[in-house]
Amino acid sequence: MKKIVKAVEKIKQEHGGFIGNLAVKGGRSLSGDQSSGSFEVKTISTDPVTLRKNRVLMGDEMESATMAYNMLRTQVYKAMVKNGWNSLGVTSSNKSEGKSLTSLNLSLSLARSVQQTVILIDFDLRRPSIHKKLDYEPRAGLSDYYTNGAPLSEIMISPGVDGLVIIPGRESLNNASELLASPKTPILLNEISRMFPSQYMVFDLPPVLLVDDVMALSDYIDSTLLVVSEGTSKKEELAQTVELLEGTNLI
């Protein structure tokens, strides 16, 4: 959170103090007064069969996979509380290693157990997939925020889990690293912090070795979770990834 505050202060100085005009919402409330600039987060319908097929765990069944994510949640949460962190980046060395699925299931597990609002942001602007795992086609996504100035009120969704807000991507953006390094990123994160003062942010990040997008976001990430795929991830690539993630508080 301190990293975000410093970045926002820098943007304020560069832009005369103006950083946006969205209303503050507290705690786990997902609705507000539209007339005052607040909004109600749209709740989308999800099909349990499709979620199950996509390995999205809503937590309604006690099984080994759910319990494993719950154990991961507890370890991550303890580390974040101990160190005063409120943003977690989830990444991997290469694609198809499970980092997006982990981002989603970890966020679901966190939302079920903590009092703070959990915000999941699909920062993989080149290959956004969180909405696909929910079988949802957004009319506007994070790509529209960066390219068309779409307001957060039109992008945020809830999958029907109390306390979980998702900012999905939509279309692929080839100039993702330039956009992520732009002033729009700290403005985005500041707006989220103002709307949900008590929150944890989970960032679904691109793979470290494919693009430099993670480096562009490093100033806003308190801690990082590296996802490794058994039988797929290579030792030399993991070593290189850990080296590149130095200084990001790798959990």
Tab-separated table of C-alpha atoms in Angstrom:
chain	number	residue	atom	x	y	z
A	1	MET	CA	0.000	0.000	0.000
A	2	LYS	CA	2.871	2.391	0.751
A	3	LYS	CA	4.138	1.877	-2.800
A	4	ILE	CA	0.759	2.862	-4.226
A	5	VAL	CA	0.568	5.962	-2.014
A	6	LYS	CA	4.018	7.130	-3.151
A	7	ALA	CA	3.115	6.574	-6.799
A	8	VAL	CA	-0.145	8.491	-6.410
A	9	GLU	CA	1.627	11.417	-4.724
A	10	LYS	CA	3.973	11.572	-7.695
A	11	ILE	CA	1.043	11.616	-10.112
A	12	LYS	CA	-0.644	14.348	-8.050
A	13	GLN	CA	2.405	16.553	-8.410
A	14	GLU	CA	2.539	15.948	-12.148
A	15	HIS	CA	-1.184	16.519	-12.706
A	16	GLY	CA	-1.937	19.338	-10.305
A	17	GLY	CA	-3.463	17.176	-7.587
A	18	PHE	CA	-6.316	15.705	-9.655
A	19	ILE	CA	-6.498	11.921	-9.566
A	20	GLY	CA	-10.106	11.080	-10.283
A	21	ASN	CA	-13.597	11.490	-8.861
A	22	LEU	CA	-14.969	8.148	-7.738
A	23	ALA	CA	-16.738	7.754	-4.420
A	24	VAL	CA	-15.323	6.047	-1.352
A	25	LYS	CA	-16.971	2.831	-0.231
A	26	GLY	CA	-15.838	1.070	2.907
A	27	GLY	CA	-15.385	-2.445	4.180
A	28	ARG	CA	-17.026	-5.208	2.189
A	29	SER	CA	-19.936	-3.106	0.906
A	30	LEU	CA	-20.385	-3.497	-2.845
A	31	SER	CA	-23.058	-0.852	-3.392
A	32	GLY	CA	-23.630	2.845	-2.913
A	33	ASP	CA	-25.584	5.922	-3.982
A	34	GLN	CA	-25.315	6.424	-7.730
A	35	SER	CA	-26.329	10.096	-7.415
A	36	SER	CA	-23.232	10.861	-5.366
A	37	GLY	CA	-20.914	9.058	-7.758
A	38	SER	CA	-21.134	5.678	-6.053
A	39	PHE	CA	-22.353	2.551	-7.754
A	40	GLU	CA	-23.420	-1.028	-7.249
A	41	VAL	CA	-21.036	-3.714	-8.405
A	42	LYS	CA	-22.720	-5.894	-11.004
A	43	THR	CA	-23.286	-9.486	-9.881
A	44	ILE	CA	-22.937	-11.931	-12.742
A	45	SER	CA	-24.604	-15.320	-13.004
A	46	THR	CA	-22.319	-18.334	-12.979
A	47	ASP	CA	-23.014	-21.918	-13.950
A	48	PRO	CA	-21.732	-24.417	-11.340
A	49	VAL	CA	-21.158	-27.067	-14.011
A	50	THR	CA	-19.059	-24.724	-16.144
A	51	LEU	CA	-17.111	-23.487	-13.125
A	52	ARG	CA	-16.416	-27.061	-12.135
A	53	LYS	CA	-15.207	-27.836	-15.648
A	54	ASN	CA	-12.898	-24.828	-15.484
A	55	ARG	CA	-11.637	-25.934	-12.032
A	56	VAL	CA	-12.985	-22.821	-10.336
A	57	LEU	CA	-13.645	-23.701	-6.693
A	58	MET	CA	-16.490	-21.759	-5.088
A	59	GLY	CA	-15.831	-23.484	-1.757
A	60	ASP	CA	-19.193	-25.228	-1.479
A	61	GLU	CA	-17.563	-28.650	-1.343
A	62	MET	CA	-14.981	-29.896	1.124
A	63	GLU	CA	-12.454	-31.639	-1.060
A	64	SER	CA	-8.695	-31.857	-1.323
A	65	ALA	CA	-8.323	-29.105	-3.937
A	66	THR	CA	-10.431	-26.634	-1.944
A	67	MET	CA	-8.580	-27.471	1.238
A	68	ALA	CA	-5.239	-26.991	-0.543
A	69	TYR	CA	-6.230	-23.496	-1.654
A	70	ASN	CA	-7.453	-22.761	1.861
A	71	MET	CA	-4.050	-23.745	3.224
A	72	LEU	CA	-2.373	-21.497	0.651
A	73	ARG	CA	-4.758	-18.695	1.618
A	74	THR	CA	-3.830	-19.001	5.284
A	75	GLN	CA	-0.100	-18.931	4.570
A	76	VAL	CA	-0.407	-15.934	2.241
A	77	TYR	CA	-2.740	-14.065	4.590
A	78	LYS	CA	-0.436	-14.538	7.584
A	79	ALA	CA	2.532	-13.229	5.602
A	80	MET	CA	0.571	-10.201	4.394
A	81	VAL	CA	-0.760	-9.317	7.838
A	82	LYS	CA	2.649	-9.761	9.474
A	83	ASN	CA	4.321	-7.424	6.997
A	84	GLY	CA	1.505	-4.939	6.489
A	85	TRP	CA	1.095	-5.816	2.824
A	86	ASN	CA	-2.195	-5.431	0.970
A	87	SER	CA	-1.277	-6.231	-2.646
A	88	LEU	CA	-0.210	-9.627	-3.971
A	89	GLY	CA	1.003	-10.334	-7.483
A	90	VAL	CA	0.541	-13.882	-8.786
A	91	THR	CA	2.789	-14.906	-11.646
A	92	SER	CA	4.733	-17.783	-13.222
A	93	SER	CA	7.784	-18.279	-15.402
A	94	ASN	CA	5.887	-19.165	-18.568
A	95	LYS	CA	2.312	-19.477	-19.812
A	96	SER	CA	0.016	-22.411	-19.025
A	97	GLU	CA	1.486	-22.992	-15.548
A	98	GLY	CA	-1.683	-22.201	-13.596
A	99	LYS	CA	-1.130	-18.669	-12.313
A	100	SER	CA	-4.552	-17.319	-13.436
A	101	LEU	CA	-6.429	-20.249	-11.934
A	102	THR	CA	-4.450	-19.796	-8.724
A	103	SER	CA	-5.230	-16.061	-8.699
A	104	LEU	CA	-8.951	-16.747	-8.989
A	105	ASN	CA	-9.213	-19.627	-6.533
A	106	LEU	CA	-6.968	-17.881	-4.009
A	107	SER	CA	-9.141	-14.747	-4.240
A	108	LEU	CA	-12.282	-16.809	-3.740
A	109	SER	CA	-10.758	-18.471	-0.686
A	110	LEU	CA	-9.578	-15.144	0.750
A	111	ALA	CA	-13.005	-13.546	0.291
A	112	ARG	CA	-14.636	-16.388	2.223
A	113	SER	CA	-12.389	-15.939	5.241
A	114	VAL	CA	-11.350	-12.299	5.686
A	115	GLN	CA	-13.396	-9.238	6.601
A	116	GLN	CA	-11.714	-7.005	4.043
A	117	THR	CA	-12.908	-6.709	0.467
A	118	VAL	CA	-10.786	-8.764	-1.942
A	119	ILE	CA	-10.147	-7.137	-5.323
A	120	LEU	CA	-8.903	-9.435	-8.110
A	121	ILE	CA	-7.431	-7.516	-11.062
A	122	ASP	CA	-6.610	-9.244	-14.351
A	123	PHE	CA	-3.394	-7.386	-15.166
A	124	ASP	CA	-2.454	-9.921	-17.846
A	125	LEU	CA	-3.470	-7.447	-20.532
A	126	ARG	CA	-1.989	-9.519	-23.360
A	127	ARG	CA	-3.812	-12.738	-22.479
A	128	PRO	CA	-6.681	-11.927	-20.087
A	129	SER	CA	-8.409	-15.104	-18.934
A	130	ILE	CA	-10.161	-14.579	-15.596
A	131	HIS	CA	-13.472	-13.756	-17.323
A	132	LYS	CA	-13.150	-16.865	-19.486
A	133	LYS	CA	-12.796	-19.101	-16.445
A	134	LEU	CA	-16.056	-17.601	-15.165
A	135	ASP	CA	-17.643	-18.091	-18.624
A	136	TYR	CA	-18.403	-14.379	-18.746
A	137	GLU	CA	-18.018	-11.973	-21.659
A	138	PRO	CA	-17.649	-8.426	-20.310
A	139	ARG	CA	-18.932	-5.470	-22.295
A	140	ALA	CA	-16.039	-3.473	-20.875
A	141	GLY	CA	-12.856	-4.594	-19.202
A	142	LEU	CA	-9.494	-3.333	-18.001
A	143	SER	CA	-8.397	-2.931	-21.612
A	144	ASP	CA	-11.184	-0.385	-22.045
A	145	TYR	CA	-10.093	1.462	-18.907
A	146	TYR	CA	-6.626	1.939	-20.365
A	147	THR	CA	-7.575	2.651	-23.976
A	148	ASN	CA	-11.047	4.237	-23.860
A	149	GLY	CA	-11.271	5.677	-20.361
A	150	ALA	CA	-14.078	3.325	-19.305
A	151	PRO	CA	-15.009	3.982	-15.644
A	152	LEU	CA	-14.463	1.316	-13.017
A	153	SER	CA	-18.188	1.295	-12.283
A	154	GLU	CA	-18.727	-0.292	-15.716
A	155	ILE	CA	-15.956	-2.849	-15.303
A	156	MET	CA	-16.153	-4.253	-11.772
A	157	ILE	CA	-18.145	-7.444	-11.286
A	158	SER	CA	-18.967	-9.834	-8.468
A	159	PRO	CA	-19.249	-13.597	-9.056
A	160	GLY	CA	-21.825	-13.797	-6.268
A	161	VAL	CA	-19.288	-14.317	-3.479
A	162	ASP	CA	-19.636	-11.817	-0.648
A	163	GLY	CA	-16.645	-9.515	-0.435
A	164	LEU	CA	-15.061	-10.411	-3.793
A	165	VAL	CA	-14.811	-7.862	-6.608
A	166	ILE	CA	-13.219	-8.749	-9.944
A	167	ILE	CA	-11.821	-6.347	-12.535
A	168	PRO	CA	-11.664	-8.525	-15.654
A	169	GLY	CA	-9.738	-7.960	-18.821
A	170	ARG	CA	-11.446	-8.155	-22.184
A	171	GLU	CA	-9.413	-7.853	-25.352
A	172	SER	CA	-5.681	-8.403	-25.779
A	173	LEU	CA	-3.403	-5.349	-25.815
A	174	ASN	CA	-0.026	-5.595	-27.519
A	175	ASN	CA	1.319	-2.424	-25.882
A	176	ALA	CA	0.567	-3.688	-22.386
A	177	SER	CA	3.888	-2.791	-20.757
A	178	GLU	CA	3.653	0.820	-21.928
A	179	LEU	CA	0.088	1.108	-20.632
A	180	LEU	CA	0.944	-0.490	-17.282
A	181	ALA	CA	3.852	1.916	-16.856
A	182	SER	CA	1.604	4.909	-17.592
A	183	PRO	CA	0.025	7.205	-14.941
A	184	LYS	CA	-3.266	5.345	-15.398
A	185	THR	CA	-2.052	2.451	-13.244
A	186	PRO	CA	-1.498	4.340	-9.956
A	187	ILE	CA	-4.683	6.295	-10.632
A	188	LEU	CA	-6.560	2.988	-11.034
A	189	LEU	CA	-5.150	1.553	-7.812
A	190	ASN	CA	-5.821	4.768	-5.921
A	191	GLU	CA	-9.447	4.768	-7.063
A	192	ILE	CA	-9.834	1.208	-5.830
A	193	SER	CA	-8.287	2.104	-2.473
A	194	ARG	CA	-10.665	5.044	-2.120
A	195	MET	CA	-13.718	2.956	-2.933
A	196	PHE	CA	-12.686	0.065	-0.682
A	197	PRO	CA	-10.425	1.448	2.096
A	198	SER	CA	-10.212	-1.968	3.761
A	199	GLN	CA	-9.121	-4.313	1.005
A	200	TYR	CA	-6.627	-6.810	-0.328
A	201	MET	CA	-5.675	-6.623	-3.986
A	202	VAL	CA	-4.666	-9.718	-5.948
A	203	PHE	CA	-3.009	-9.069	-9.314
A	204	ASP	CA	-3.087	-11.777	-11.972
A	205	LEU	CA	0.207	-10.943	-13.688
A	206	PRO	CA	1.704	-12.094	-16.996
A	207	PRO	CA	4.490	-14.703	-16.976
A	208	VAL	CA	7.815	-13.170	-15.972
A	209	LEU	CA	9.971	-14.603	-18.763
A	210	LEU	CA	7.677	-13.757	-21.680
A	211	VAL	CA	7.222	-9.992	-21.304
A	212	ASP	CA	8.399	-7.116	-19.103
A	213	ASP	CA	4.888	-6.279	-17.820
A	214	VAL	CA	5.613	-7.547	-14.300
A	215	MET	CA	8.557	-5.183	-14.049
A	216	ALA	CA	6.296	-2.312	-15.101
A	217	LEU	CA	3.994	-3.122	-12.162
A	218	SER	CA	6.677	-3.875	-9.586
A	219	ASP	CA	6.340	-0.470	-7.896
A	220	TYR	CA	2.761	-1.320	-6.885
A	221	ILE	CA	3.242	-4.906	-5.710
A	222	ASP	CA	3.836	-5.496	-1.994
A	223	SER	CA	4.426	-9.230	-2.379
A	224	THR	CA	4.619	-11.885	-5.087
A	225	LEU	CA	3.450	-15.485	-5.343
A	226	LEU	CA	5.267	-17.625	-7.910
A	227	VAL	CA	3.218	-20.511	-9.332
A	228	VAL	CA	5.149	-23.600	-10.418
A	229	SER	CA	3.693	-26.427	-12.498
A	230	GLU	CA	4.936	-29.872	-11.520
A	231	GLY	CA	6.479	-31.660	-14.486
A	232	THR	CA	6.334	-28.506	-16.645
A	233	SER	CA	8.331	-25.719	-15.012
A	234	LYS	CA	12.065	-25.919	-15.682
A	235	LYS	CA	14.659	-25.375	-12.960
A	236	GLU	CA	16.773	-22.974	-15.001
A	237	GLU	CA	13.719	-20.890	-15.870
A	238	LEU	CA	12.626	-20.793	-12.249
A	239	ALA	CA	16.083	-19.624	-11.192
A	240	GLN	CA	15.950	-16.849	-13.765
A	241	THR	CA	12.432	-15.901	-12.674
A	242	VAL	CA	13.388	-15.687	-8.998
A	243	GLU	CA	16.331	-13.486	-9.942
A	244	LEU	CA	14.073	-11.129	-11.897
A	245	LEU	CA	11.594	-11.011	-8.989
A	246	GLU	CA	14.281	-9.949	-6.526
A	247	GLY	CA	12.981	-7.137	-4.368
A	248	THR	CA	9.292	-8.000	-4.801
A	249	ASN	CA	8.958	-9.858	-1.471
A	250	LEU	CA	8.556	-13.307	-3.008
A	251	ILE	CA	6.333	-15.488	-0.812
